[in-house]
Coordinates of C-alpha atoms in Angstrom, one line a residue:
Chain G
X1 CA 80.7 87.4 71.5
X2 CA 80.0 83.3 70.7
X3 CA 83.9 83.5 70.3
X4 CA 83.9 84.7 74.4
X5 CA 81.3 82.4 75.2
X6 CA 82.5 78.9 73.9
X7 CA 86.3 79.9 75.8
X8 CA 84.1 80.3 79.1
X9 CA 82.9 76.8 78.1
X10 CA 86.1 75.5 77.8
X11 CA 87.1 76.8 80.8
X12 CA 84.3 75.3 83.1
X13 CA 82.8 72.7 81.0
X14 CA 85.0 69.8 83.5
X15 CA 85.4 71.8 86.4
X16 CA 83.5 69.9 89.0
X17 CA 83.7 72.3 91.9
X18 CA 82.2 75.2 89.6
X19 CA 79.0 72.3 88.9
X20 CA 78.2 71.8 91.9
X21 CA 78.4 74.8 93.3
X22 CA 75.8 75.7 90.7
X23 CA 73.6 72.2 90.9
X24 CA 73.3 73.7 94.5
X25 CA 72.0 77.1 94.2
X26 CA 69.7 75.9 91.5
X27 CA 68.1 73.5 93.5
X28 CA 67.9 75.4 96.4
X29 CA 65.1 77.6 94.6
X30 CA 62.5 74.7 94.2
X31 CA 64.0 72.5 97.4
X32 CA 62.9 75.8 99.5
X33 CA 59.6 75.8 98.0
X34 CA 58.6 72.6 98.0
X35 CA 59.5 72.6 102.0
X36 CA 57.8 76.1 102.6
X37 CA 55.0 74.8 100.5
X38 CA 54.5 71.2 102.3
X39 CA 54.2 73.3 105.9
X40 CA 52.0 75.8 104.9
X41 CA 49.8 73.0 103.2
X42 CA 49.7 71.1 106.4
X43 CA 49.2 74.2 109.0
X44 CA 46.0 75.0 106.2
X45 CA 45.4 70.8 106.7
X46 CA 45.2 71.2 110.4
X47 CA 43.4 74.4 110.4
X48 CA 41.2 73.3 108.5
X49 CA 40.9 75.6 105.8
X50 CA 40.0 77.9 108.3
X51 CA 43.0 80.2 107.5
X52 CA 41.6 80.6 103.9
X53 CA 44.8 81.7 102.3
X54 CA 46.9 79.3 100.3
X55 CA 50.6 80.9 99.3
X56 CA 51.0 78.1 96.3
X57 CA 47.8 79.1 94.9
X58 CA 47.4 81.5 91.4
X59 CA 48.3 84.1 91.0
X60 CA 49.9 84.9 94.3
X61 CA 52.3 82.2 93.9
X62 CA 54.7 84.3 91.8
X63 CA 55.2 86.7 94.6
X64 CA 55.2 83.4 97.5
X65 CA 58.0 81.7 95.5
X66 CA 60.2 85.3 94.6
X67 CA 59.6 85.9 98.4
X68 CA 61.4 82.8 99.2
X69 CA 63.8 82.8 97.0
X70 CA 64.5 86.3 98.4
X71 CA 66.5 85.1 101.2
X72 CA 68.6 83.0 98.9
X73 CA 69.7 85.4 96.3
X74 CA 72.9 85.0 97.4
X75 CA 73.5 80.9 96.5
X76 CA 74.0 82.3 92.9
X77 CA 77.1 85.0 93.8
X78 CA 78.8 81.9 95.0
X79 CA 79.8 80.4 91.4
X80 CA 81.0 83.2 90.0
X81 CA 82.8 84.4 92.6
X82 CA 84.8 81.1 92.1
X83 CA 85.1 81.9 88.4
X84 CA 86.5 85.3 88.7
X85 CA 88.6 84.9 91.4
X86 CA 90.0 81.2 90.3
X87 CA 91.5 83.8 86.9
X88 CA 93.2 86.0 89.7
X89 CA 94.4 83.5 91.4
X90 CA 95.9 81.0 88.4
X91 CA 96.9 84.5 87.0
X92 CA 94.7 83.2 84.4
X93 CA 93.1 87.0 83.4
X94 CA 96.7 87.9 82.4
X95 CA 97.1 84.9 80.1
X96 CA 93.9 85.4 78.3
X97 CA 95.0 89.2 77.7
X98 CA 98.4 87.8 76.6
X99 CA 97.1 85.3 74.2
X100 CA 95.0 88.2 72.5
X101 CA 91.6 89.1 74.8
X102 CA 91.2 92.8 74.9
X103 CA 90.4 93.7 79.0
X104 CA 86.9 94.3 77.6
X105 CA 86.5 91.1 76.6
X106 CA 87.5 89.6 79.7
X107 CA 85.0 91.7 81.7
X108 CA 82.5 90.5 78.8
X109 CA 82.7 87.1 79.4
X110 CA 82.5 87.4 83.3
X111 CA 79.5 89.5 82.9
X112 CA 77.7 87.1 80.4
X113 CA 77.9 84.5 83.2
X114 CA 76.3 87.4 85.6
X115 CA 73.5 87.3 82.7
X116 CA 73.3 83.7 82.5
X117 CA 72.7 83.2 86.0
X118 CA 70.3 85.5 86.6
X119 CA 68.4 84.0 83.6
X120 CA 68.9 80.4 85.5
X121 CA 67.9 81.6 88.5
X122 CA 65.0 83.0 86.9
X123 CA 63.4 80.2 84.2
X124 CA 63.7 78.1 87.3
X125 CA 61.7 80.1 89.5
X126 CA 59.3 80.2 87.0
X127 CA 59.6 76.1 86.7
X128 CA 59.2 75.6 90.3
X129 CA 56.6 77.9 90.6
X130 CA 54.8 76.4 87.7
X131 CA 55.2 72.5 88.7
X132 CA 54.0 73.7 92.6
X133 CA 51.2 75.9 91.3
X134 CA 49.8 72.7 89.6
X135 CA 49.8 70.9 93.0
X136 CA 48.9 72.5 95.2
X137 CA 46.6 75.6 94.0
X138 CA 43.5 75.3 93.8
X139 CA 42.6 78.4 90.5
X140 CA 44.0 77.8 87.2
X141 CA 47.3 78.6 86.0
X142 CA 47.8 82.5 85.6
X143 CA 50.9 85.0 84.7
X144 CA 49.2 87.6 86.6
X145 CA 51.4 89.5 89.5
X146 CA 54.1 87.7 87.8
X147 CA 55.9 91.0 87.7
X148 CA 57.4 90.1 91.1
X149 CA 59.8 87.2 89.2
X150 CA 61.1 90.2 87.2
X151 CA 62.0 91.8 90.7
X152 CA 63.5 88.7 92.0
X153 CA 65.6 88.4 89.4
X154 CA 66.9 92.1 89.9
X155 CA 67.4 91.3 93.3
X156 CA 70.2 88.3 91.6
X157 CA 71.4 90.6 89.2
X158 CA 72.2 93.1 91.8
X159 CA 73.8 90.7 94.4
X160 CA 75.8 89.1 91.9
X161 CA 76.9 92.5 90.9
X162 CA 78.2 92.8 94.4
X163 CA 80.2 89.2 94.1
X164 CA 81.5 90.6 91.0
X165 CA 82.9 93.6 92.5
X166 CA 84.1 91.9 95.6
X167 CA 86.0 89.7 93.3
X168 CA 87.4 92.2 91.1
X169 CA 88.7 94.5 94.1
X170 CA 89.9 92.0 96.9
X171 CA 91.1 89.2 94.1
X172 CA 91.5 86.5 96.6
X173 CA 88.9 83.5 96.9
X174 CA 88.8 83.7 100.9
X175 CA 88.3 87.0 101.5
X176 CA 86.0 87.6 98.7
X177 CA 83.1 85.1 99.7
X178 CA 83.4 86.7 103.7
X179 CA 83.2 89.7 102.6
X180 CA 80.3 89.2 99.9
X181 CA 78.5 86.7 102.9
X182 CA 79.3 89.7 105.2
X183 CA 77.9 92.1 103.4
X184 CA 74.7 90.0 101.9
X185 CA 73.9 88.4 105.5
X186 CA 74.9 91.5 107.9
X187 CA 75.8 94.6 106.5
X188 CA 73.4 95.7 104.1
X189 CA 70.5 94.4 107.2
X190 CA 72.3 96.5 109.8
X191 CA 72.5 99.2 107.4
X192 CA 68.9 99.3 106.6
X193 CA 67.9 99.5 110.1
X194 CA 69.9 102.1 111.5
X195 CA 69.1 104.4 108.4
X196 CA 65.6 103.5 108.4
X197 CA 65.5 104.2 112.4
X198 CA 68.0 107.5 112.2
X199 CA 67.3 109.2 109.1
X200 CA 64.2 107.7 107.4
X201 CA 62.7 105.4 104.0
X202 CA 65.5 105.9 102.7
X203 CA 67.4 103.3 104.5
X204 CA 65.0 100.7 102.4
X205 CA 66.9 101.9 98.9
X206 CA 70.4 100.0 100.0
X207 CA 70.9 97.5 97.4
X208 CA 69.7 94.4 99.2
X209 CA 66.4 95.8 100.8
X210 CA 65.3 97.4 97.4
X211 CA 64.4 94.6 95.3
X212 CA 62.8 93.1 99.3
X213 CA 60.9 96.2 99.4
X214 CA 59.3 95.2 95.8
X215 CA 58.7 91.4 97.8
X216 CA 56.8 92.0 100.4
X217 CA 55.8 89.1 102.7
X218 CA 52.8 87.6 100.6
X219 CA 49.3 88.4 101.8
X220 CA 50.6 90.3 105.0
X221 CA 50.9 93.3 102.7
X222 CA 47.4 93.5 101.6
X223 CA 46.3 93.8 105.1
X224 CA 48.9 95.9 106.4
X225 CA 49.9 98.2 104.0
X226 CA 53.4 99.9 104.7
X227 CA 52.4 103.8 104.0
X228 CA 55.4 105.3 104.1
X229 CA 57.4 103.1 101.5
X230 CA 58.0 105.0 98.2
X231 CA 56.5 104.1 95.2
X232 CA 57.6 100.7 93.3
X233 CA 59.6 102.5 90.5
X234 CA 61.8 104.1 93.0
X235 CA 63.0 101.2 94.4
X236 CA 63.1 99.4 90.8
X237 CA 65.3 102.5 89.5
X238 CA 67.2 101.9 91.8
X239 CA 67.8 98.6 91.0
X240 CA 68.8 99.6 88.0
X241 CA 70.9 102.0 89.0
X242 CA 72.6 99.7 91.3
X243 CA 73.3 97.5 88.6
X244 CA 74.8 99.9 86.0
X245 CA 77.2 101.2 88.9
X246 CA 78.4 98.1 89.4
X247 CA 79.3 97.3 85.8
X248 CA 80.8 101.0 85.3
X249 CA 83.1 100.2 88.6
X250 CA 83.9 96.7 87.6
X251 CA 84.8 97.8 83.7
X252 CA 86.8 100.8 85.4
X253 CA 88.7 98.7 88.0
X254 CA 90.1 96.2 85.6
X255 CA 90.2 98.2 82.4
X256 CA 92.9 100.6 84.1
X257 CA 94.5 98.3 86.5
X258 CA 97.7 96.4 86.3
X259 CA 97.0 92.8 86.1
Chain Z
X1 CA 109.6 97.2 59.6
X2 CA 110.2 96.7 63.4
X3 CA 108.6 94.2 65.3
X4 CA 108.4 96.2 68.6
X5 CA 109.7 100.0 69.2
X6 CA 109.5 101.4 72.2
X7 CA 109.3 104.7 73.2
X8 CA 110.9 106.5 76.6
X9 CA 108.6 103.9 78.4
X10 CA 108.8 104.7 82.2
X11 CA 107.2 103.0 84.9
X12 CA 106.6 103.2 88.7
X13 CA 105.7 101.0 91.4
X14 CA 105.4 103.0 94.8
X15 CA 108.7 103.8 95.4
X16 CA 110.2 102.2 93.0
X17 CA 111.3 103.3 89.5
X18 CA 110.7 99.9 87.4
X19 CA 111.5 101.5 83.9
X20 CA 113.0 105.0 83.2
X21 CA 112.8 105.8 79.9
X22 CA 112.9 102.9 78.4
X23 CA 113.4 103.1 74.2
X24 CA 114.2 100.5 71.7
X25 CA 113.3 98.6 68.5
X26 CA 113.4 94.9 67.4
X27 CA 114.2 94.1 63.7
X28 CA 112.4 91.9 61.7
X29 CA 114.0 88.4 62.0
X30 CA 115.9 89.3 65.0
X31 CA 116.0 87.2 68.0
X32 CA 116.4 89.8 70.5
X33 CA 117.7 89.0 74.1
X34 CA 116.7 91.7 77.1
X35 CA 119.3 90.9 79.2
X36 CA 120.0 92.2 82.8
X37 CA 119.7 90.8 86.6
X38 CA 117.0 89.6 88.8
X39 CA 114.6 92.6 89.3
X40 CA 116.0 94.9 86.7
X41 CA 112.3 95.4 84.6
X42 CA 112.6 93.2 82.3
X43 CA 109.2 91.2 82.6
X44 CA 107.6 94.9 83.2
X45 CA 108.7 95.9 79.9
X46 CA 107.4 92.6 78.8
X47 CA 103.9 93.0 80.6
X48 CA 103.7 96.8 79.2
X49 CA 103.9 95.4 75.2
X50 CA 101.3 92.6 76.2
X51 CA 98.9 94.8 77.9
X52 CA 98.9 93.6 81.3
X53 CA 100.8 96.1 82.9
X54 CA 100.1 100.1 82.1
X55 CA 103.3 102.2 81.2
X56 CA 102.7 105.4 83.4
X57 CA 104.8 107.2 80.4
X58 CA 105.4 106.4 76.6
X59 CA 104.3 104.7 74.0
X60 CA 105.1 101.4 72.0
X61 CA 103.8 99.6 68.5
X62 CA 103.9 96.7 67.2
X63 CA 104.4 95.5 63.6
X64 CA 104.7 99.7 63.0
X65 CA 101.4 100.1 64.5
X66 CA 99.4 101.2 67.2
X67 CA 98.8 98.0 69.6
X68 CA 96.0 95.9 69.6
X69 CA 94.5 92.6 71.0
X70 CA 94.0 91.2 67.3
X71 CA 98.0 91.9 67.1
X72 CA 99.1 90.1 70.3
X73 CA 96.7 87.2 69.0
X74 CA 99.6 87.0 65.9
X75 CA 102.3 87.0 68.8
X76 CA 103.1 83.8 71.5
X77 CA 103.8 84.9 74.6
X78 CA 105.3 83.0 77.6
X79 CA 105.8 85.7 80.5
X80 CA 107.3 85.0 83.5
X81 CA 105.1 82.0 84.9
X82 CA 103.0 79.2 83.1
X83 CA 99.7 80.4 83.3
X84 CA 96.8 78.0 83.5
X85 CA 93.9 76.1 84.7
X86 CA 94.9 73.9 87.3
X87 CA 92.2 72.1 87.0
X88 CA 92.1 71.7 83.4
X89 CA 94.3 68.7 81.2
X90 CA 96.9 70.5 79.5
X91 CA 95.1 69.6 75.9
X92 CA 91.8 71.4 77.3
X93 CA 93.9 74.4 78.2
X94 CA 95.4 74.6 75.3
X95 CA 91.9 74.1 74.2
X96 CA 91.2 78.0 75.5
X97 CA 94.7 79.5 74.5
X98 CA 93.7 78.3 71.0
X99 CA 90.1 79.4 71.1
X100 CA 91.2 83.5 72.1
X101 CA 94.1 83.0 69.8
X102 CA 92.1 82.3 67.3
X103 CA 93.7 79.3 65.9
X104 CA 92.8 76.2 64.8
X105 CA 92.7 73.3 67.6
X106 CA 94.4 71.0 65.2
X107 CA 97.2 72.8 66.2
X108 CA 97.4 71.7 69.6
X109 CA 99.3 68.0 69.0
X110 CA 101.8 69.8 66.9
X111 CA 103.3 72.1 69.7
X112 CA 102.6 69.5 72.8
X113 CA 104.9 66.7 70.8
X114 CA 107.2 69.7 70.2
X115 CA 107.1 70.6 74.1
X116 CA 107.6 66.4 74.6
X117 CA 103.6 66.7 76.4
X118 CA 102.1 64.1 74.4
X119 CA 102.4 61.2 76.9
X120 CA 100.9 63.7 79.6
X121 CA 98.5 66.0 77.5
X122 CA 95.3 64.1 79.1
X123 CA 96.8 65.0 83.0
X124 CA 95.3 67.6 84.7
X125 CA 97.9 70.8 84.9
X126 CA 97.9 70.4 89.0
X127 CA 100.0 67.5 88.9
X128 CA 102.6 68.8 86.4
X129 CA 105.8 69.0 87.5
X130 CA 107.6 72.7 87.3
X131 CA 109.1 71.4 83.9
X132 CA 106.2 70.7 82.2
X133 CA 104.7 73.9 83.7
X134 CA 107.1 75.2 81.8
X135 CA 107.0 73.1 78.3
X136 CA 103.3 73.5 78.4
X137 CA 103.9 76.9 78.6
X138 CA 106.4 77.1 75.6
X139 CA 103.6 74.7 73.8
X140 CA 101.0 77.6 74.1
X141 CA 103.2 80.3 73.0
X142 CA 103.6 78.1 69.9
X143 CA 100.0 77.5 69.1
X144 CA 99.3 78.6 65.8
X145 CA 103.3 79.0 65.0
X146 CA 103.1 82.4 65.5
X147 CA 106.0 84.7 63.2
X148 CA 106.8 86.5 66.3
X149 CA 107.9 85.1 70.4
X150 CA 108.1 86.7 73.5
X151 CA 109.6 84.7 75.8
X152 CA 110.3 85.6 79.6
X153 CA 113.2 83.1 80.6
X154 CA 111.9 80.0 78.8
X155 CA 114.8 77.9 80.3
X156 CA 113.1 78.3 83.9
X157 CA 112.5 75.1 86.0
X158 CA 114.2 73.1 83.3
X159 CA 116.5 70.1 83.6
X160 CA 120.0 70.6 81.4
X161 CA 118.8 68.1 78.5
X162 CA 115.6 70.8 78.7
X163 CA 117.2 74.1 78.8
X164 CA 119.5 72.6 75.7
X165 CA 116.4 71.4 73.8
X166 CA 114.9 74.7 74.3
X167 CA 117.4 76.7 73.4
X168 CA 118.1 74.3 70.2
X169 CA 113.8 74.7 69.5
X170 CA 114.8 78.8 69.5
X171 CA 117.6 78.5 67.4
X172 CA 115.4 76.2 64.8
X173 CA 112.9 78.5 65.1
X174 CA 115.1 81.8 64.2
X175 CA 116.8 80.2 61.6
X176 CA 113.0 79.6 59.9
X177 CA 112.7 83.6 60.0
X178 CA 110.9 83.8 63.7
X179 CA 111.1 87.4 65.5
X180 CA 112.3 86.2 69.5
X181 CA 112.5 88.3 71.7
X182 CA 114.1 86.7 74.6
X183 CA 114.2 88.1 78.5
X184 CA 117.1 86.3 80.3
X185 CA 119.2 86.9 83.4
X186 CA 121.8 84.2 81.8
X187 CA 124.1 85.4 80.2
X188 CA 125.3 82.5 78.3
X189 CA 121.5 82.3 76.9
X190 CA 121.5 85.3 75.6
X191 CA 125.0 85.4 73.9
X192 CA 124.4 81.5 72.8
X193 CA 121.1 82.1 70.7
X194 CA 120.9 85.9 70.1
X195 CA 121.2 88.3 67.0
X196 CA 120.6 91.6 69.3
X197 CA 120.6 92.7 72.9
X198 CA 119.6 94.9 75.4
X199 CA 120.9 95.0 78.9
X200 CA 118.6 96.9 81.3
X201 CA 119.8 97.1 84.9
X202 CA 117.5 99.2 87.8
X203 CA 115.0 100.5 85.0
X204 CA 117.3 101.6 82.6
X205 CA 118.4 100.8 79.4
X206 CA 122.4 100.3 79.5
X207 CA 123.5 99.6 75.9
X208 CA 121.3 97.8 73.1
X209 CA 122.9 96.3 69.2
X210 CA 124.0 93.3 68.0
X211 CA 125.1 90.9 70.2
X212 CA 129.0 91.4 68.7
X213 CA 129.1 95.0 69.2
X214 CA 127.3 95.0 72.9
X215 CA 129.0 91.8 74.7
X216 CA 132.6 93.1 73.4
X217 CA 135.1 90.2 75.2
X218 CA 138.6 91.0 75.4
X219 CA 141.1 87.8 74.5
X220 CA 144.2 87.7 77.1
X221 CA 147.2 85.6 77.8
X222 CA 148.0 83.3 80.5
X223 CA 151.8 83.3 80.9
X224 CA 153.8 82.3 83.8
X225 CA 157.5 81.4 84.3
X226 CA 159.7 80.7 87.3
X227 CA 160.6 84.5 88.1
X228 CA 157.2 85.9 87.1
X229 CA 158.3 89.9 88.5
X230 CA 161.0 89.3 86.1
X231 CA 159.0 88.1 83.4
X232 CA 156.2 91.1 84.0
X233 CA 159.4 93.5 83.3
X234 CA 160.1 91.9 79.9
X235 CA 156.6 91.4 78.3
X236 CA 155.6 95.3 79.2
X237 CA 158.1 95.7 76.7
X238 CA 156.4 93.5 74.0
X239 CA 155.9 95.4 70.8
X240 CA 152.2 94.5 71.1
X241 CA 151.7 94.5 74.9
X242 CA 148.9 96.5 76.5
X243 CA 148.0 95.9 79.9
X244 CA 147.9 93.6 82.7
X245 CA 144.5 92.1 84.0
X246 CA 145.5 90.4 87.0
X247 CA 148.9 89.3 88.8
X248 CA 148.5 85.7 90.7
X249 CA 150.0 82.3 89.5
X250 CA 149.9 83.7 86.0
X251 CA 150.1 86.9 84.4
X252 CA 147.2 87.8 82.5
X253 CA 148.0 90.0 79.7
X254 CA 146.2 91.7 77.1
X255 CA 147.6 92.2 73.5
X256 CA 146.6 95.2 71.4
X257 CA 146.5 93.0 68.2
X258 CA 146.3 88.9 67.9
X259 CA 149.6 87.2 69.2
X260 CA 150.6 84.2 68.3
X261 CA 151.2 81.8 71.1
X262 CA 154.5 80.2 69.4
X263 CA 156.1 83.5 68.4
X264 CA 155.4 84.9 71.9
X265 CA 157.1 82.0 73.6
X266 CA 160.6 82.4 70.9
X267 CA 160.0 85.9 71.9
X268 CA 160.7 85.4 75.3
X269 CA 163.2 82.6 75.1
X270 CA 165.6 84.9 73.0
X271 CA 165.7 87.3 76.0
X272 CA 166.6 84.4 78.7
X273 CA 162.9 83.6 80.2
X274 CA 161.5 80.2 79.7
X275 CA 157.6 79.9 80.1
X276 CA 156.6 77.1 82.3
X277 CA 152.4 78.1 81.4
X278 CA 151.3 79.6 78.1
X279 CA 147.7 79.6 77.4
X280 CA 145.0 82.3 75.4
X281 CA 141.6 83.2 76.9
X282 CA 138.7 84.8 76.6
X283 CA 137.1 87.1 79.1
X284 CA 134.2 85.7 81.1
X285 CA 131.1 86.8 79.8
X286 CA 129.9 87.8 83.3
X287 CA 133.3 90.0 83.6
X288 CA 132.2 91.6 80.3
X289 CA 128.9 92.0 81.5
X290 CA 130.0 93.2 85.1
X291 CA 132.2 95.7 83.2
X292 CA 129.1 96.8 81.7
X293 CA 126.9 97.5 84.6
X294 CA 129.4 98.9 86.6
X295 CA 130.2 102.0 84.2

């Protein structure tokens, strides 16, 4: 395993493109904030205070800041789809097979960096909501409701997962991000409306709206309770499932395919 | 022990038979070309024994074994193109063939002074000309010296002072006890630095032995005179004479034993004909080879 990891560090450790990409979607998670956080401060400002709520206040923060970040899950798909699909196209996954990888290993590492940046995606979540909590809310600092960070960083895990199967299937850089842009900005939306519309709930256990279903819009929720939604370990088994599906297809597309 | 046997390997690409029943072994110590034109399977064959490719039928070990990663790790392998980082230096990507090899990095100046990459080692593998794709490649498959090669036309891309340095670096490295196994669609490659060969052409495998058994050449002689129908009359009648290659400005004749040139030309003197062109050859390898293929 540390053997995997430190040739993944070699491999990205001066590739500038891969560092920013990265630099970008973390800072996206407390740049978002911090803007969402500054309106919302002001509208309460020129309200005055009388709209009592305050989003960056504890504990409710955990589920403001994971309902933000919600929209930007997919920032963190876009470095590794580089990383995979950079191997494909320097025909870099053969080499590393060549020189004495077994195909599991090479899956391995790809999927360590699917752990990693979930993990990121999530200690900085925390950070931000941490460093915003203590400006702007007006209890003390509290780990309650915090369960919705866990969700959050499903909802990474499992759209990652889809860059990683994009990349795996289609190969190419190009087509890979429009189709994992496609699919995370249109597809899995339109699907979840006609489904919910035609046949029913249901339609809120596609991938993408599961882990949203767990983040409801903050404060909205307690006053208008969705009745027919299922319970919250539906959707989070399905999360799981989702995710386990995804690393069965990925191990299964490049354990038996020609490289 | 072999190195590498194979088989009845077999594999399919759509429409296309890429290997039929493929079966061979390499010896210990050999260096052993797999000879045969453009699109014949060679690098397939190659890609099955690294485990890049899936064989849709048969098996192959290595070092009398089932295969494994932890074996290829003991083999260098340079097939078909140099495979790297572009936007690594050519030391940091030898950097990560060393780290899955599992060999020390110290390694790494040793083969790039050997490939002549030195100089270059701290340029980024982008701006590498096809050369130096190439010698960085060979530098790889060296890491670690390795007791067994693989490579996939290693004289690819290179200048003549390269392809002569390489083929002098496989030679150096044979006579140190090296396996090689060598894929080449030239000819003179393979007969110039090989022990054993195997010509594959559409799939399948032709002939495979030592190099002196498989690329038999016959030797022929050039005569000519100034009545040359005359002159085809008397040498049929040579004690040793055998047949006629070809008919054009000279005769070309083949002997059933050695001749010697001197005694041929008294020979022929004694019965009136006076050679104006006397000269001993040796098949073309590509005739040999066409020969070959064509049965």
């Amino acid at each position: 395993m540390l053997q995997i990891i430190r040739t993944e560090w070699l491999k990205v450790r001066s590739y500038r493109t891969f560092w920013v990409l990265l630099l970008l979607a973390v800072l996206s998670i407390p740049a978002a904030n911090f803007i969402v956080a500054e309106i919302t401060e002001t509208i309460r400002e020129q309200a005055q205070n009388k709209i009592p709520v305050n989003l960056y206040d504890f504990p409710i923060i955990w589920q403001s800041v994971s309902w933000i970040n919600s929209f930007m899950t997919a920032v963190f798909g876009f470095p590794l789809l580089i990383l995979v699909t950079n191997e494909f196209t320097y025909k870099t996954h053969r080499q590393n097979i060549i020189d004495g990888w077994e195909r599991r290993d090479f899956v391995l590492a790809k999927l360590y960096w699917w752990l990693a940046f979930g993990v990121l995606a999530l200690l900085t979540t925390m950070l931000t909501g941490t460093l915003l909590g203590l400006a702007y809310a007006l209890h003390p600092f509290s780990f309650e409701d915090s369960r919705f960070l866990f969700y959050y960083f499903l909802q990474v895990e499992v759209s990652m997962g889809i860059a990683l199967l994009i990349a795996v299937l289609v190969r190419r850089a190009g087509l890979a991000i429009v189709l994992y842009l496609a699919y995370i900005m249109l597809v899995d939306q339109l699907l979840v409306l006609i489904v919910k519309r035609k046949v029913g709930e249901i339609g809120g256990l596609l991938p993408m709206q599961a882990a949203d279903e767990l983040i409801p819009f903050p404060i909205i929720d307690k006053f208008i309770p969705d009745t027919n939604r299922y319970d919250d370990s539906v959707y989070l088994i399905m999360l799981l499932v989702y995710i386990a599906l995804m690393i069965f297809l990925v191990f299964r597309r490049m354990l038996k395919t020609d490289y | 022990m072999s190195i590498l046997s194979l088989h009845s390997i077999s594999k399919r690409y759509g429409a296309i038979q890429a290997l039929s029943g493929v079966s061979f072994e390499v010896p210990r110590g050999a260096v052993f070309g797999i000879l045969g034109p453009n699109g014949s399977g060679k690098t397939t064959l190659l890609g099955i024994v690294t485990d890049v490719l899936k064989a849709d039928e048969g098996t192959y070990r290595l070092f009398d074994e089932a295969p494994t990663a932890a074996q290829r790790r003991q083999i260098g392998t340079l097939l078909e193109t140099p495979n790297f980082y572009h936007y690594l230096s050519a030391y940091r990507n030898l950097q990560v063939a060393a780290s899955i090899k599992q060999r020390p990095e110290q390694d790494i100046s040793r083969v790039l002074e050997i490939a002549g990459l030195t100089a270059r080692q701290h340029s980024r593998f982008k701006t590498y000309s096809l050369g130096m794709k190439q010698r960085l490649a060979i530098a790889s498959a060296l890491l670690g010296d390795p007791e067994v090669l693989i490579l996939d036309e290693p004289t690819n891309g290179l200048d003549p002072a390269g392809i002569a340095e390489v083929r002098q670096l496989i030679l150096e490295l044979a006579r140190s006890g090296k396996t090689i196994i060598l894929a080449s669609h030239l000819l003179d490659e393979v007969e110039k630095v090989c022990s054993h060969v195997a010509i594959l052409q559409k799939g399948k495998l032709l002939l495979s032995g030592s190099v002196a058994e498989v690329l038999v050449r016959e030797d022929y002689v050039e005569l000519s005179c100034s009545n040359n129908a005359a002159l085809e009359k008397l040498i049929a009648g040579h004690p040793a004479f055998a047949h006629i290659l070809q008919r054009h400005e000279h005769l070309q004749v083949v002997f059933s034993q050695p001749v010697d040139l001197a005694a041929l030309n008294a020979w022929c003197a004694d019965q009136g004909i006076w050679l104006s062109h006397l000269h001993i050859r040796k098949q073309s390898l590509e005739k040999a080879f066409l020969q070959i293929t064509n049965n």
